[in-house]
Amino acid sequence: MLRAGFALGDGAEAVGRGEDLYRRWQEWVTEVLARAEREGLLARDLAVRDAVTAVVGATIGFAVLGGHEGQWLSRTTLTRFWTLLLPRLATPTALEGLMASGRPPETR
């Protein structure tokens, strides 16, 4: 969904609304990580601000690079990124419920 939003808005602004999708993404990531911290799911020695910087910077970087070379947005590349980052972000207990590859493919 994020990828489609960036593509439709040329990465920066939503079509016709002047909405900054990068800023909305940063706000959403900040809210999610702040909630994880409040719920004790974020690694204790990790500052929310630092986690937001890493997640937002990397994911927007993937979106921009993906506009030039599709491999940056491949499931393999993104899974490898989350496999690297999630153990640093989440507590061991929270990590048990997370999948770096996202949702499993739906069966029909």
mmCIF file of N, CA and C in Angstrom:
data_model
loop_
_atom_site.group_PDB
_atom_site.id
_atom_site.type_symbol
_atom_site.label_atom_id
_atom_site.label_comp_id
_atom_site.label_asym_id
_atom_site.label_seq_id
_atom_site.Cartn_x
_atom_site.Cartn_y
_atom_site.Cartn_z
ATOM 1 N N MET A 1 0.829 -1.183 0.000
ATOM 2 C CA MET A 1 0.000 0.000 0.000
ATOM 3 C C MET A 1 0.878 1.254 0.000
ATOM 4 N N LEU A 2 1.914 1.249 0.835
ATOM 5 C CA LEU A 2 2.830 2.381 0.856
ATOM 6 C C LEU A 2 3.475 2.579 -0.505
ATOM 7 N N ARG A 3 3.924 1.494 -1.094
ATOM 8 C CA ARG A 3 4.573 1.541 -2.404
ATOM 9 C C ARG A 3 3.628 2.163 -3.437
ATOM 10 N N ALA A 4 2.375 1.753 -3.425
ATOM 11 C CA ALA A 4 1.398 2.295 -4.376
ATOM 12 C C ALA A 4 1.152 3.772 -4.120
ATOM 13 N N GLY A 5 1.082 4.150 -2.872
ATOM 14 C CA GLY A 5 0.881 5.563 -2.535
ATOM 15 C C GLY A 5 2.016 6.431 -3.012
ATOM 16 N N PHE A 6 3.249 5.982 -2.813
ATOM 17 C CA PHE A 6 4.398 6.742 -3.293
ATOM 18 C C PHE A 6 4.372 6.836 -4.811
ATOM 19 N N ALA A 7 4.022 5.735 -5.469
ATOM 20 C CA ALA A 7 3.996 5.728 -6.937
ATOM 21 C C ALA A 7 2.936 6.694 -7.457
ATOM 22 N N LEU A 8 1.754 6.655 -6.868
ATOM 23 C CA LEU A 8 0.678 7.541 -7.310
ATOM 24 C C LEU A 8 1.006 8.997 -7.033
ATOM 25 N N GLY A 9 1.680 9.238 -5.938
ATOM 26 C CA GLY A 9 1.989 10.612 -5.561
ATOM 27 C C GLY A 9 3.363 11.055 -5.998
ATOM 28 N N ASP A 10 4.006 10.294 -6.869
ATOM 29 C CA ASP A 10 5.363 10.591 -7.317
ATOM 30 C C ASP A 10 6.294 10.685 -6.131
ATOM 31 N N GLY A 11 6.003 9.895 -5.089
ATOM 32 C CA GLY A 11 6.879 9.804 -3.947
ATOM 33 C C GLY A 11 6.694 10.864 -2.903
ATOM 34 N N ALA A 12 6.188 12.014 -3.233
ATOM 35 C CA ALA A 12 6.162 13.083 -2.259
ATOM 36 C C ALA A 12 4.756 13.555 -1.904
ATOM 37 N N GLU A 13 3.922 13.756 -2.897
ATOM 38 C CA GLU A 13 2.602 14.301 -2.609
ATOM 39 C C GLU A 13 1.525 13.449 -3.246
ATOM 40 N N ALA A 14 0.440 13.254 -2.503
ATOM 41 C CA ALA A 14 -0.691 12.510 -3.045
ATOM 42 C C ALA A 14 -1.332 13.333 -4.159
ATOM 43 N N VAL A 15 -1.748 12.649 -5.196
ATOM 44 C CA VAL A 15 -2.332 13.311 -6.360
ATOM 45 C C VAL A 15 -3.538 14.142 -5.947
ATOM 46 N N GLY A 16 -3.513 15.419 -6.336
ATOM 47 C CA GLY A 16 -4.671 16.286 -6.157
ATOM 48 C C GLY A 16 -4.912 16.781 -4.745
ATOM 49 N N ARG A 17 -4.205 16.252 -3.764
ATOM 50 C CA ARG A 17 -4.488 16.679 -2.392
ATOM 51 C C ARG A 17 -3.319 17.416 -1.766
ATOM 52 N N GLY A 18 -2.148 17.383 -2.395
ATOM 53 C CA GLY A 18 -0.995 18.058 -1.830
ATOM 54 C C GLY A 18 -0.545 17.452 -0.515
ATOM 55 N N GLU A 19 -0.897 16.201 -0.291
ATOM 56 C CA GLU A 19 -0.571 15.541 0.970
ATOM 57 C C GLU A 19 0.824 14.926 0.895
ATOM 58 N N ASP A 20 1.632 15.176 1.891
ATOM 59 C CA ASP A 20 2.995 14.665 1.924
ATOM 60 C C ASP A 20 2.975 13.227 2.454
ATOM 61 N N LEU A 21 3.101 12.261 1.540
ATOM 62 C CA LEU A 21 3.038 10.855 1.934
ATOM 63 C C LEU A 21 4.244 10.444 2.777
ATOM 64 N N TYR A 22 5.381 11.052 2.522
ATOM 65 C CA TYR A 22 6.561 10.744 3.336
ATOM 66 C C TYR A 22 6.302 11.139 4.790
ATOM 67 N N ARG A 23 5.738 12.319 4.982
ATOM 68 C CA ARG A 23 5.456 12.776 6.351
ATOM 69 C C ARG A 23 4.401 11.878 7.010
ATOM 70 N N ARG A 24 3.372 11.504 6.258
ATOM 71 C CA ARG A 24 2.347 10.598 6.821
ATOM 72 C C ARG A 24 2.976 9.274 7.220
ATOM 73 N N TRP A 25 3.877 8.745 6.393
ATOM 74 C CA TRP A 25 4.548 7.499 6.706
ATOM 75 C C TRP A 25 5.375 7.662 7.971
ATOM 76 N N GLN A 26 6.115 8.762 8.092
ATOM 77 C CA GLN A 26 6.928 9.007 9.284
ATOM 78 C C GLN A 26 6.043 9.104 10.532
ATOM 79 N N GLU A 27 4.934 9.782 10.425
ATOM 80 C CA GLU A 27 4.016 9.907 11.562
ATOM 81 C C GLU A 27 3.457 8.546 11.963
ATOM 82 N N TRP A 28 3.093 7.726 10.967
ATOM 83 C CA TRP A 28 2.544 6.406 11.266
ATOM 84 C C TRP A 28 3.591 5.526 11.942
ATOM 85 N N VAL A 29 4.809 5.508 11.411
ATOM 86 C CA VAL A 29 5.885 4.709 12.006
ATOM 87 C C VAL A 29 6.152 5.187 13.434
ATOM 88 N N THR A 30 6.164 6.496 13.640
ATOM 89 C CA THR A 30 6.381 7.047 14.979
ATOM 90 C C THR A 30 5.303 6.575 15.938
ATOM 91 N N GLU A 31 4.052 6.631 15.512
ATOM 92 C CA GLU A 31 2.939 6.196 16.368
ATOM 93 C C GLU A 31 3.051 4.709 16.712
ATOM 94 N N VAL A 32 3.343 3.885 15.720
ATOM 95 C CA VAL A 32 3.428 2.441 15.948
ATOM 96 C C VAL A 32 4.574 2.098 16.896
ATOM 97 N N LEU A 33 5.729 2.716 16.689
ATOM 98 C CA LEU A 33 6.877 2.418 17.547
ATOM 99 C C LEU A 33 6.694 2.983 18.952
ATOM 100 N N ALA A 34 6.060 4.140 19.077
ATOM 101 C CA ALA A 34 5.775 4.700 20.405
ATOM 102 C C ALA A 34 4.803 3.789 21.160
ATOM 103 N N ARG A 35 3.807 3.259 20.457
ATOM 104 C CA ARG A 35 2.869 2.322 21.083
ATOM 105 C C ARG A 35 3.593 1.048 21.505
ATOM 106 N N ALA A 36 4.483 0.546 20.652
ATOM 107 C CA ALA A 36 5.261 -0.648 20.996
ATOM 108 C C ALA A 36 6.106 -0.394 22.241
ATOM 109 N N GLU A 37 6.667 0.794 22.342
ATOM 110 C CA GLU A 37 7.461 1.127 23.532
ATOM 111 C C GLU A 37 6.577 1.151 24.778
ATOM 112 N N ARG A 38 5.407 1.791 24.688
ATOM 113 C CA ARG A 38 4.473 1.849 25.832
ATOM 114 C C ARG A 38 4.043 0.459 26.266
ATOM 115 N N GLU A 39 3.889 -0.444 25.298
ATOM 116 C CA GLU A 39 3.439 -1.810 25.596
ATOM 117 C C GLU A 39 4.590 -2.738 25.969
ATOM 118 N N GLY A 40 5.805 -2.201 26.040
ATOM 119 C CA GLY A 40 6.954 -3.003 26.429
ATOM 120 C C GLY A 40 7.426 -3.966 25.352
ATOM 121 N N LEU A 41 7.127 -3.669 24.098
ATOM 122 C CA LEU A 41 7.485 -4.553 22.991
ATOM 123 C C LEU A 41 8.729 -4.092 22.228
ATOM 124 N N LEU A 42 9.150 -2.860 22.487
ATOM 125 C CA LEU A 42 10.326 -2.309 21.822
ATOM 126 C C LEU A 42 11.556 -2.592 22.681
ATOM 127 N N ALA A 43 12.666 -2.921 22.053
ATOM 128 C CA ALA A 43 13.903 -3.184 22.786
ATOM 129 C C ALA A 43 14.162 -2.038 23.766
ATOM 130 N N ARG A 44 14.528 -2.384 24.978
ATOM 131 C CA ARG A 44 14.662 -1.384 26.050
ATOM 132 C C ARG A 44 15.737 -0.347 25.797
ATOM 133 N N ASP A 45 16.806 -0.722 25.145
ATOM 134 C CA ASP A 45 17.915 0.214 24.940
ATOM 135 C C ASP A 45 17.798 0.977 23.621
ATOM 136 N N LEU A 46 16.612 0.991 23.056
ATOM 137 C CA LEU A 46 16.386 1.623 21.757
ATOM 138 C C LEU A 46 15.502 2.851 21.920
ATOM 139 N N ALA A 47 15.951 3.983 21.411
ATOM 140 C CA ALA A 47 15.139 5.201 21.425
ATOM 141 C C ALA A 47 14.184 5.168 20.236
ATOM 142 N N VAL A 48 12.931 5.519 20.482
ATOM 143 C CA VAL A 48 11.926 5.539 19.414
ATOM 144 C C VAL A 48 12.424 6.400 18.260
ATOM 145 N N ARG A 49 12.982 7.552 18.555
ATOM 146 C CA ARG A 49 13.464 8.463 17.505
ATOM 147 C C ARG A 49 14.495 7.778 16.603
ATOM 148 N N ASP A 50 15.396 6.996 17.208
ATOM 149 C CA ASP A 50 16.410 6.294 16.417
ATOM 150 C C ASP A 50 15.780 5.212 15.542
ATOM 151 N N ALA A 51 14.805 4.508 16.096
ATOM 152 C CA ALA A 51 14.118 3.464 15.325
ATOM 153 C C ALA A 51 13.342 4.073 14.168
ATOM 154 N N VAL A 52 12.675 5.200 14.413
ATOM 155 C CA VAL A 52 11.926 5.882 13.353
ATOM 156 C C VAL A 52 12.877 6.310 12.238
ATOM 157 N N THR A 53 14.018 6.858 12.612
ATOM 158 C CA THR A 53 15.001 7.284 11.611
ATOM 159 C C THR A 53 15.421 6.115 10.730
ATOM 160 N N ALA A 54 15.706 4.977 11.348
ATOM 161 C CA ALA A 54 16.149 3.802 10.582
ATOM 162 C C ALA A 54 15.041 3.265 9.676
ATOM 163 N N VAL A 55 13.860 3.095 10.223
ATOM 164 C CA VAL A 55 12.756 2.511 9.450
ATOM 165 C C VAL A 55 12.309 3.441 8.325
ATOM 166 N N VAL A 56 12.077 4.694 8.645
ATOM 167 C CA VAL A 56 11.591 5.640 7.631
ATOM 168 C C VAL A 56 12.662 5.878 6.568
ATOM 169 N N GLY A 57 13.882 6.108 7.002
ATOM 170 C CA GLY A 57 14.956 6.350 6.033
ATOM 171 C C GLY A 57 15.147 5.181 5.088
ATOM 172 N N ALA A 58 15.162 3.982 5.638
ATOM 173 C CA ALA A 58 15.370 2.799 4.795
ATOM 174 C C ALA A 58 14.181 2.532 3.878
ATOM 175 N N THR A 59 12.977 2.590 4.404
ATOM 176 C CA THR A 59 11.816 2.248 3.579
ATOM 177 C C THR A 59 11.580 3.277 2.478
ATOM 178 N N ILE A 60 11.772 4.548 2.777
ATOM 179 C CA ILE A 60 11.634 5.554 1.723
ATOM 180 C C ILE A 60 12.776 5.398 0.722
ATOM 181 N N GLY A 61 13.946 5.061 1.224
ATOM 182 C CA GLY A 61 15.064 4.780 0.319
ATOM 183 C C GLY A 61 14.742 3.623 -0.614
ATOM 184 N N PHE A 62 14.146 2.562 -0.078
ATOM 185 C CA PHE A 62 13.741 1.435 -0.924
ATOM 186 C C PHE A 62 12.733 1.888 -1.981
ATOM 187 N N ALA A 63 11.778 2.728 -1.576
ATOM 188 C CA ALA A 63 10.764 3.197 -2.526
ATOM 189 C C ALA A 63 11.404 4.013 -3.643
ATOM 190 N N VAL A 64 12.320 4.893 -3.290
ATOM 191 C CA VAL A 64 12.977 5.722 -4.298
ATOM 192 C C VAL A 64 13.832 4.854 -5.217
ATOM 193 N N LEU A 65 14.657 4.001 -4.636
ATOM 194 C CA LEU A 65 15.505 3.120 -5.442
ATOM 195 C C LEU A 65 14.671 2.165 -6.287
ATOM 196 N N GLY A 66 13.549 1.712 -5.736
ATOM 197 C CA GLY A 66 12.671 0.812 -6.463
ATOM 198 C C GLY A 66 12.081 1.438 -7.705
ATOM 199 N N GLY A 67 11.995 2.765 -7.730
ATOM 200 C CA GLY A 67 11.518 3.457 -8.917
ATOM 201 C C GLY A 67 12.495 3.345 -10.080
ATOM 202 N N HIS A 68 13.724 3.003 -9.771
ATOM 203 C CA HIS A 68 14.761 2.865 -10.798
ATOM 204 C C HIS A 68 15.122 1.413 -11.071
ATOM 205 N N GLU A 69 15.012 0.597 -10.036
ATOM 206 C CA GLU A 69 15.356 -0.825 -10.167
ATOM 207 C C GLU A 69 14.439 -1.625 -9.247
ATOM 208 N N GLY A 70 13.548 -2.394 -9.854
ATOM 209 C CA GLY A 70 12.514 -3.114 -9.124
ATOM 210 C C GLY A 70 13.000 -4.062 -8.047
ATOM 211 N N GLN A 71 14.204 -4.549 -8.152
ATOM 212 C CA GLN A 71 14.744 -5.491 -7.167
ATOM 213 C C GLN A 71 14.731 -4.912 -5.749
ATOM 214 N N TRP A 72 14.850 -3.571 -5.639
ATOM 215 C CA TRP A 72 14.843 -2.941 -4.315
ATOM 216 C C TRP A 72 13.525 -3.153 -3.590
ATOM 217 N N LEU A 73 12.455 -3.379 -4.329
ATOM 218 C CA LEU A 73 11.141 -3.573 -3.714
ATOM 219 C C LEU A 73 10.697 -5.033 -3.740
ATOM 220 N N SER A 74 11.615 -5.918 -4.051
ATOM 221 C CA SER A 74 11.255 -7.334 -4.102
ATOM 222 C C SER A 74 10.994 -7.874 -2.697
ATOM 223 N N ARG A 75 10.195 -8.904 -2.647
ATOM 224 C CA ARG A 75 9.902 -9.559 -1.368
ATOM 225 C C ARG A 75 11.189 -10.032 -0.700
ATOM 226 N N THR A 76 12.134 -10.544 -1.499
ATOM 227 C CA THR A 76 13.402 -11.038 -0.954
ATOM 228 C C THR A 76 14.197 -9.916 -0.300
ATOM 229 N N THR A 77 14.329 -8.796 -0.985
ATOM 230 C CA THR A 77 15.094 -7.670 -0.442
ATOM 231 C C THR A 77 14.459 -7.142 0.829
ATOM 232 N N LEU A 78 13.145 -6.953 0.801
ATOM 233 C CA LEU A 78 12.473 -6.410 1.983
ATOM 234 C C LEU A 78 12.476 -7.392 3.142
ATOM 235 N N THR A 79 12.367 -8.676 2.856
ATOM 236 C CA THR A 79 12.443 -9.682 3.922
ATOM 237 C C THR A 79 13.821 -9.670 4.557
ATOM 238 N N ARG A 80 14.854 -9.553 3.753
ATOM 239 C CA ARG A 80 16.212 -9.508 4.294
ATOM 240 C C ARG A 80 16.409 -8.276 5.172
ATOM 241 N N PHE A 81 15.854 -7.143 4.759
ATOM 242 C CA PHE A 81 15.937 -5.927 5.567
ATOM 243 C C PHE A 81 15.279 -6.126 6.919
ATOM 244 N N TRP A 82 14.035 -6.643 6.921
ATOM 245 C CA TRP A 82 13.321 -6.827 8.182
ATOM 246 C C TRP A 82 13.954 -7.925 9.032
ATOM 247 N N THR A 83 14.537 -8.938 8.401
ATOM 248 C CA THR A 83 15.241 -9.979 9.157
ATOM 249 C C THR A 83 16.427 -9.368 9.905
ATOM 250 N N LEU A 84 17.076 -8.415 9.292
ATOM 251 C CA LEU A 84 18.192 -7.721 9.919
ATOM 252 C C LEU A 84 17.723 -6.785 11.025
ATOM 253 N N LEU A 85 16.660 -6.035 10.763
ATOM 254 C CA LEU A 85 16.258 -4.962 11.673
ATOM 255 C C LEU A 85 15.360 -5.391 12.832
ATOM 256 N N LEU A 86 14.424 -6.294 12.583
ATOM 257 C CA LEU A 86 13.457 -6.645 13.633
ATOM 258 C C LEU A 86 14.083 -7.119 14.946
ATOM 259 N N PRO A 87 15.136 -7.947 14.918
ATOM 260 C CA PRO A 87 15.731 -8.357 16.199
ATOM 261 C C PRO A 87 16.321 -7.190 16.996
ATOM 262 N N ARG A 88 16.653 -6.116 16.329
ATOM 263 C CA ARG A 88 17.171 -4.939 17.023
ATOM 264 C C ARG A 88 16.051 -4.069 17.572
ATOM 265 N N LEU A 89 14.886 -4.117 16.937
ATOM 266 C CA LEU A 89 13.763 -3.285 17.340
ATOM 267 C C LEU A 89 12.918 -3.893 18.452
ATOM 268 N N ALA A 90 12.672 -5.174 18.357
ATOM 269 C CA ALA A 90 11.672 -5.825 19.215
ATOM 270 C C ALA A 90 12.310 -6.605 20.362
ATOM 271 N N THR A 91 11.548 -6.742 21.433
ATOM 272 C CA THR A 91 11.970 -7.618 22.512
ATOM 273 C C THR A 91 11.883 -9.062 22.012
ATOM 274 N N PRO A 92 12.588 -9.982 22.656
ATOM 275 C CA PRO A 92 12.497 -11.385 22.226
ATOM 276 C C PRO A 92 11.059 -11.909 22.210
ATOM 277 N N THR A 93 10.270 -11.523 23.183
ATOM 278 C CA THR A 93 8.880 -11.967 23.232
ATOM 279 C C THR A 93 8.087 -11.417 22.052
ATOM 280 N N ALA A 94 8.251 -10.138 21.767
ATOM 281 C CA ALA A 94 7.541 -9.524 20.639
ATOM 282 C C ALA A 94 8.006 -10.131 19.319
ATOM 283 N N LEU A 95 9.274 -10.448 19.240
ATOM 284 C CA LEU A 95 9.840 -10.990 18.005
ATOM 285 C C LEU A 95 9.203 -12.326 17.625
ATOM 286 N N GLU A 96 8.765 -13.085 18.613
ATOM 287 C CA GLU A 96 8.127 -14.379 18.345
ATOM 288 C C GLU A 96 6.884 -14.235 17.474
ATOM 289 N N GLY A 97 6.193 -13.108 17.588
ATOM 290 C CA GLY A 97 4.957 -12.909 16.836
ATOM 291 C C GLY A 97 5.136 -12.153 15.533
ATOM 292 N N LEU A 98 6.373 -11.875 15.155
ATOM 293 C CA LEU A 98 6.625 -11.098 13.946
ATOM 294 C C LEU A 98 7.193 -11.973 12.838
ATOM 295 N N MET A 99 6.839 -11.638 11.603
ATOM 296 C CA MET A 99 7.372 -12.354 10.437
ATOM 297 C C MET A 99 8.057 -11.335 9.539
ATOM 298 N N ALA A 100 9.362 -11.496 9.355
ATOM 299 C CA ALA A 100 10.107 -10.568 8.505
ATOM 300 C C ALA A 100 9.577 -10.550 7.080
ATOM 301 N N SER A 101 9.007 -11.656 6.652
ATOM 302 C CA SER A 101 8.495 -11.739 5.289
ATOM 303 C C SER A 101 7.084 -11.182 5.148
ATOM 304 N N GLY A 102 6.514 -10.692 6.215
ATOM 305 C CA GLY A 102 5.144 -10.189 6.168
ATOM 306 C C GLY A 102 4.163 -11.326 6.300
ATOM 307 N N ARG A 103 2.969 -11.105 5.827
ATOM 308 C CA ARG A 103 1.959 -12.161 5.906
ATOM 309 C C ARG A 103 2.307 -13.308 4.980
ATOM 310 N N PRO A 104 1.999 -14.506 5.395
ATOM 311 C CA PRO A 104 2.220 -15.636 4.473
ATOM 312 C C PRO A 104 1.284 -15.517 3.271
ATOM 313 N N PRO A 105 1.688 -16.057 2.139
ATOM 314 C CA PRO A 105 0.794 -15.999 0.971
ATOM 315 C C PRO A 105 -0.538 -16.664 1.281
ATOM 316 N N GLU A 106 -1.593 -16.038 0.801
ATOM 317 C CA GLU A 106 -2.936 -16.574 1.053
ATOM 318 C C GLU A 106 -3.149 -17.821 0.194
ATOM 319 N N THR A 107 -3.778 -18.809 0.800
ATOM 320 C CA THR A 107 -4.086 -20.023 0.031
ATOM 321 C C THR A 107 -5.483 -19.872 -0.556
ATOM 322 N N ARG A 108 -5.654 -20.444 -1.708
ATOM 323 C CA ARG A 108 -6.961 -20.324 -2.370
ATOM 324 C C ARG A 108 -7.659 -21.639 -2.373
#
